[in-house]
Coordinates of C-alpha atoms in Angstrom, one line a residue:
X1 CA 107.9 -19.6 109.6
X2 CA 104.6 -21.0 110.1
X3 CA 102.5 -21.2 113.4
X4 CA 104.4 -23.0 116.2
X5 CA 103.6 -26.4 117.4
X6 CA 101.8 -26.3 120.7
X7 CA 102.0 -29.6 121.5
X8 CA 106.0 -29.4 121.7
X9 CA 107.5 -28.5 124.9
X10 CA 110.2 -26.8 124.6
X11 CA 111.1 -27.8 128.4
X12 CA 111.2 -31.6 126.6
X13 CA 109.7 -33.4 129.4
X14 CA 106.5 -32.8 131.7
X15 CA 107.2 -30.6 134.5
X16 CA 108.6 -31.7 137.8
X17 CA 105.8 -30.1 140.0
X18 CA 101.6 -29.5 139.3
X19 CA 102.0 -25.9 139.3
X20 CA 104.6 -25.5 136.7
X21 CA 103.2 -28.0 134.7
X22 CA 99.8 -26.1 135.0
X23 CA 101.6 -22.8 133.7
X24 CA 103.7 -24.1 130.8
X25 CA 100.2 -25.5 129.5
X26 CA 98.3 -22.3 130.2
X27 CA 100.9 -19.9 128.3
X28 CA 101.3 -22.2 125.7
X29 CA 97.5 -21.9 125.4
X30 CA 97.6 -18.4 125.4
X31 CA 100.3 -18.2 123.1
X32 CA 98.3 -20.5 120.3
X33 CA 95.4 -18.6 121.1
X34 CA 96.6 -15.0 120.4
X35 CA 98.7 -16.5 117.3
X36 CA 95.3 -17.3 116.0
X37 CA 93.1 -14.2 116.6
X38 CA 96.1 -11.9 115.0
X39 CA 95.7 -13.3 111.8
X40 CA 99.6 -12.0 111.5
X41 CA 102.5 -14.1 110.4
X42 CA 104.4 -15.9 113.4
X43 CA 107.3 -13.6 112.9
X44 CA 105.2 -10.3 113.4
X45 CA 103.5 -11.5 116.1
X46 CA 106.8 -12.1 118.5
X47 CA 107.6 -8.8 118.2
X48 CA 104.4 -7.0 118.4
X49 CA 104.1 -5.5 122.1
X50 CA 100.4 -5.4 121.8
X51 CA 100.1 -9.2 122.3
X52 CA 103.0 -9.3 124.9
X53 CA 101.5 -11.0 128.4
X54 CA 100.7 -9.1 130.9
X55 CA 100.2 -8.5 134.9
X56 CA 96.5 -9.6 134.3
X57 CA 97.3 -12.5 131.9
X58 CA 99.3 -14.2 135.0
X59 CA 96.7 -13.3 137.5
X60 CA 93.7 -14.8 135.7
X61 CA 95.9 -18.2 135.3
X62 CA 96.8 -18.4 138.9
X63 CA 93.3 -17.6 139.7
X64 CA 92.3 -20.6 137.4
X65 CA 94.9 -22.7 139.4
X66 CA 93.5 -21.6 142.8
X67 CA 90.4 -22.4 141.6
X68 CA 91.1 -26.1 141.1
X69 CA 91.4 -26.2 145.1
X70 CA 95.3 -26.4 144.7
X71 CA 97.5 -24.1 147.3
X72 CA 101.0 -23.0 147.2
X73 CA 103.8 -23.8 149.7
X74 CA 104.5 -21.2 151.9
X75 CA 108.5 -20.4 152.9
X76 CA 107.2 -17.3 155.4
X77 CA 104.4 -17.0 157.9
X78 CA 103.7 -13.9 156.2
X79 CA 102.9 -15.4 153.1
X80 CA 100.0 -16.8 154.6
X81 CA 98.8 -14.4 156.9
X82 CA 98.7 -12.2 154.2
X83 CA 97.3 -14.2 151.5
X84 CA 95.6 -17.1 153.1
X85 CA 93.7 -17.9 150.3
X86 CA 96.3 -19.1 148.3
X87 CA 99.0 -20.7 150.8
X88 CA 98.0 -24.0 152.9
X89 CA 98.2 -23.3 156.1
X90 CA 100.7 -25.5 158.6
X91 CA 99.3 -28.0 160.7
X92 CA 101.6 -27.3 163.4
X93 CA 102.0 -30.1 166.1
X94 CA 99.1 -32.3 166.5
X95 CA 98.7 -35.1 169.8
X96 CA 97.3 -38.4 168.3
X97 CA 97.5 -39.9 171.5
X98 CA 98.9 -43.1 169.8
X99 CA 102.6 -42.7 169.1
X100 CA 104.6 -45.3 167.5
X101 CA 107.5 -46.5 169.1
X102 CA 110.8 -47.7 167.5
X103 CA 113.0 -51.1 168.0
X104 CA 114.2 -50.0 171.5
X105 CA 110.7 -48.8 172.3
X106 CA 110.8 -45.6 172.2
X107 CA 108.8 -42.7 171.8
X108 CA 108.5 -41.2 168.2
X109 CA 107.6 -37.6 168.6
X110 CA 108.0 -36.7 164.6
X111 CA 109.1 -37.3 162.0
X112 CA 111.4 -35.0 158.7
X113 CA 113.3 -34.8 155.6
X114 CA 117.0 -34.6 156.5
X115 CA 118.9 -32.1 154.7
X116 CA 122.6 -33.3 155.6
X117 CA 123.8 -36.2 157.2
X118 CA 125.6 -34.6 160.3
X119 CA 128.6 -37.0 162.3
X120 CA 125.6 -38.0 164.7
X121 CA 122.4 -37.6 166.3
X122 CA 121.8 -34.5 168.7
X123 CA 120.6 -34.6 171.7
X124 CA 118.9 -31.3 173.3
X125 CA 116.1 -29.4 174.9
X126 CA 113.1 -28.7 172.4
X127 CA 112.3 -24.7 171.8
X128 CA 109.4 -23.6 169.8
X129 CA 111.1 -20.6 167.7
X130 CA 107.6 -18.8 166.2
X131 CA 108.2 -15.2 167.1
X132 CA 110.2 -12.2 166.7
X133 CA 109.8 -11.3 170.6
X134 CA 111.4 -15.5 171.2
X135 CA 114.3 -14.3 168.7
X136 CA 115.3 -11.0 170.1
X137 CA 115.2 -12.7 173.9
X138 CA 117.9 -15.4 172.4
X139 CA 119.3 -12.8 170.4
X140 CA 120.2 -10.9 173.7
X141 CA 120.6 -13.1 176.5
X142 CA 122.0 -16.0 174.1
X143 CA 121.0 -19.2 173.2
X144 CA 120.5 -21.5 175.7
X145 CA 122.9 -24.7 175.3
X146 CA 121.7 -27.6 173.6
X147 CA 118.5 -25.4 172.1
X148 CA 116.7 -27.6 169.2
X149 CA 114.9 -25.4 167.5
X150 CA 111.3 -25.7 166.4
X151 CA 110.5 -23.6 163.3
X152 CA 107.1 -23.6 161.8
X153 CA 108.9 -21.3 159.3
X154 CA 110.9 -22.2 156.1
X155 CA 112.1 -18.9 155.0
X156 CA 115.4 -18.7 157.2
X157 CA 114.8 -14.9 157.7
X158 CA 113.3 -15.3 161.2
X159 CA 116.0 -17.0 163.2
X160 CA 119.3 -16.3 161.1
X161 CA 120.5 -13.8 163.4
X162 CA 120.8 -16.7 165.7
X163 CA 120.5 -19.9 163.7
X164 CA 124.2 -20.8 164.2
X165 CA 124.0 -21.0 168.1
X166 CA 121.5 -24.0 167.7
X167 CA 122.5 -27.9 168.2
X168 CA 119.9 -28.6 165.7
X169 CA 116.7 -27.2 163.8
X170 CA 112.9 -29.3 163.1
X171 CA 111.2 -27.0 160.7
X172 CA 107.7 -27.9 159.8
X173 CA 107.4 -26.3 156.7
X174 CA 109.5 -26.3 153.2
X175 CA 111.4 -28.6 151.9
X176 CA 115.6 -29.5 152.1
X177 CA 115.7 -27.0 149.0
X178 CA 113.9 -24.0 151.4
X179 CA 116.2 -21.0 152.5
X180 CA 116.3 -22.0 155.8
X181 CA 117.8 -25.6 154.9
X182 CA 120.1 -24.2 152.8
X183 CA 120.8 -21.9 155.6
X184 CA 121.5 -24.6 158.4
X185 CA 123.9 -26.6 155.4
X186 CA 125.7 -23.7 155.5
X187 CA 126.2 -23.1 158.9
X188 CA 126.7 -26.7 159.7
X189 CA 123.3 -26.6 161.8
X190 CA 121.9 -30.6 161.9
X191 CA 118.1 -30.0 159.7
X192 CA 114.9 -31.6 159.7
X193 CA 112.4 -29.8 156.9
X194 CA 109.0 -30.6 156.0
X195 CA 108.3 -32.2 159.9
X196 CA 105.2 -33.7 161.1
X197 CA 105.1 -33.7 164.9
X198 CA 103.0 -35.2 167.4
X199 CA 103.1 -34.8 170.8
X200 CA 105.8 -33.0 171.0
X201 CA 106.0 -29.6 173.8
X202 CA 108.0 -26.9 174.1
X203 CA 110.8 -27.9 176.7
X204 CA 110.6 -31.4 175.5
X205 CA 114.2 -32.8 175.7
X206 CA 114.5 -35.2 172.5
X207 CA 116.6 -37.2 170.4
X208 CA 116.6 -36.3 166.5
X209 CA 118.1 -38.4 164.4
X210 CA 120.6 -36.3 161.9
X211 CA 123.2 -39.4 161.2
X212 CA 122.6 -42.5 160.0
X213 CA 124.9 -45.2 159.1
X214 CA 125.8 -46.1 155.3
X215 CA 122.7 -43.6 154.1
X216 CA 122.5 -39.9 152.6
X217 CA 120.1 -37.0 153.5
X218 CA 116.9 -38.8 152.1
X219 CA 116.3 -34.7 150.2
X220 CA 112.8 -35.8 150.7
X221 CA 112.5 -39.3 150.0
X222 CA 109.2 -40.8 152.0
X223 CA 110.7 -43.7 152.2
X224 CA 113.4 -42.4 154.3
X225 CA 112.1 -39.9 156.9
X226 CA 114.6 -39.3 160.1
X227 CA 113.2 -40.0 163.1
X228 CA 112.5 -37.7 166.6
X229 CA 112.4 -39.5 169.8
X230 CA 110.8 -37.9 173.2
X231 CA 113.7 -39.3 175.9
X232 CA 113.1 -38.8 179.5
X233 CA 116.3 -37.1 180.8
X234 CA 119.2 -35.7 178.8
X235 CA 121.4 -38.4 177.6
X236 CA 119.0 -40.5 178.3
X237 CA 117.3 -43.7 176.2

């Protein structure tokens, strides 16, 4: 067998996402590079444990990636209080002071990918969920009725001792493929992921809008983002 074709993928098609796609062309660069230098036949060379990858070989290419400016996607908060070099940080809810407003004139408070369509919208008192000490208090006393929770965290390990006594869930990070979406489908918990807020408080009561007529969970389409209103009284419009 002669020396492999690096300019094959064996994946067939470019990768879905930057980072990957950064990888697959770094190992294959490796792999051509180390095939070279042994001056060994192809078939010796898979086999021969001195040229295996290692620890280091995976930290020098994810330094080269950081390097580029890219960051990674954190699921946790401890991710990136931990490593904050190498996760974006959240932007958290900002106050533009120049909120659109919908067809019926209403406030638009943020905006999210919808994981599932639920029957319809949910209506309910806006809780920012960032800390253990806000968990154990719900975990113990309960969690008060009509709670939307607002997660600045995607992992799902925070709030799952109590994720199933919210009406609904706004998580500002991840994506509808993070643990805690695939949490809240499983619990039948109405999800927004990935949401960009503004202007929205803790106590807030607001609409979010988890159903919509004739249309899927957008799973991250732009062009299909689910709305969050700021309403004046419960029930209100």
């Amino acid at each position: 067998m002669g020396q492999p074709n690096t300019n094959d993928s064996k994946w067939g098609k470019k990768a879905m996402t930057p980072t990957v796609e950064f990888y697959h062309n770094r190992i294959r660069e490796l792999v051509a590079e180390r095939f070279a230098s042994s001056g060994k036949p192809w078939n010796d060379v898979v086999v021969d444990p001195n040229l295996e990858f290692t620890k280091a070989d995976f930290e020098k290419i994810e330094a080269e990636l950081l390097a580029t400016g890219y960051r990674f996607e954190m699921s946790a908060q401890i991710s990136q209080q931990e490593e904050p070099d190498k996760y974006k940080s959240l932007v958290g809810v900002q106050d533009s002071g120049n909120r659109e407003r919908d067809e019926e004139g209403r406030e638009v408070v943020g905006t999210g990918d919808n994981v599932f369509n639920a029957k319809a919208n949910v209506i309910g008192t806006a809780r920012m969920i960032s800390n253990v000490e806000i968990v154990m208090e719900m975990l113990i006393n309960g969690v008060p009725d009509g709670t939307i929770a607002i997660i600045d965290d995607s992992g799902g390990t925070l709030t799952a001792p109590i994720l199933e006594g919210f009406a609904g869930v706004v998580c500002m990070g991840g994506t509808v493929r993070s643990h805690l979406g695939i949490l809240t489908r499983e619990y039948g918990v109405p999800c927004l992921m990935a949401a960009e807020l503004d202007g929205l408080n803790d106590g807030d009561t607001i609409e979010v809008e988890f159903a919509r007529q004739g249309e899927q969970a957008n799973g991250g389409d732009s062009n299909s983002r689910r709305r969050i209103w700021k309403i004046e009284e419960l029930g209100g419009k």
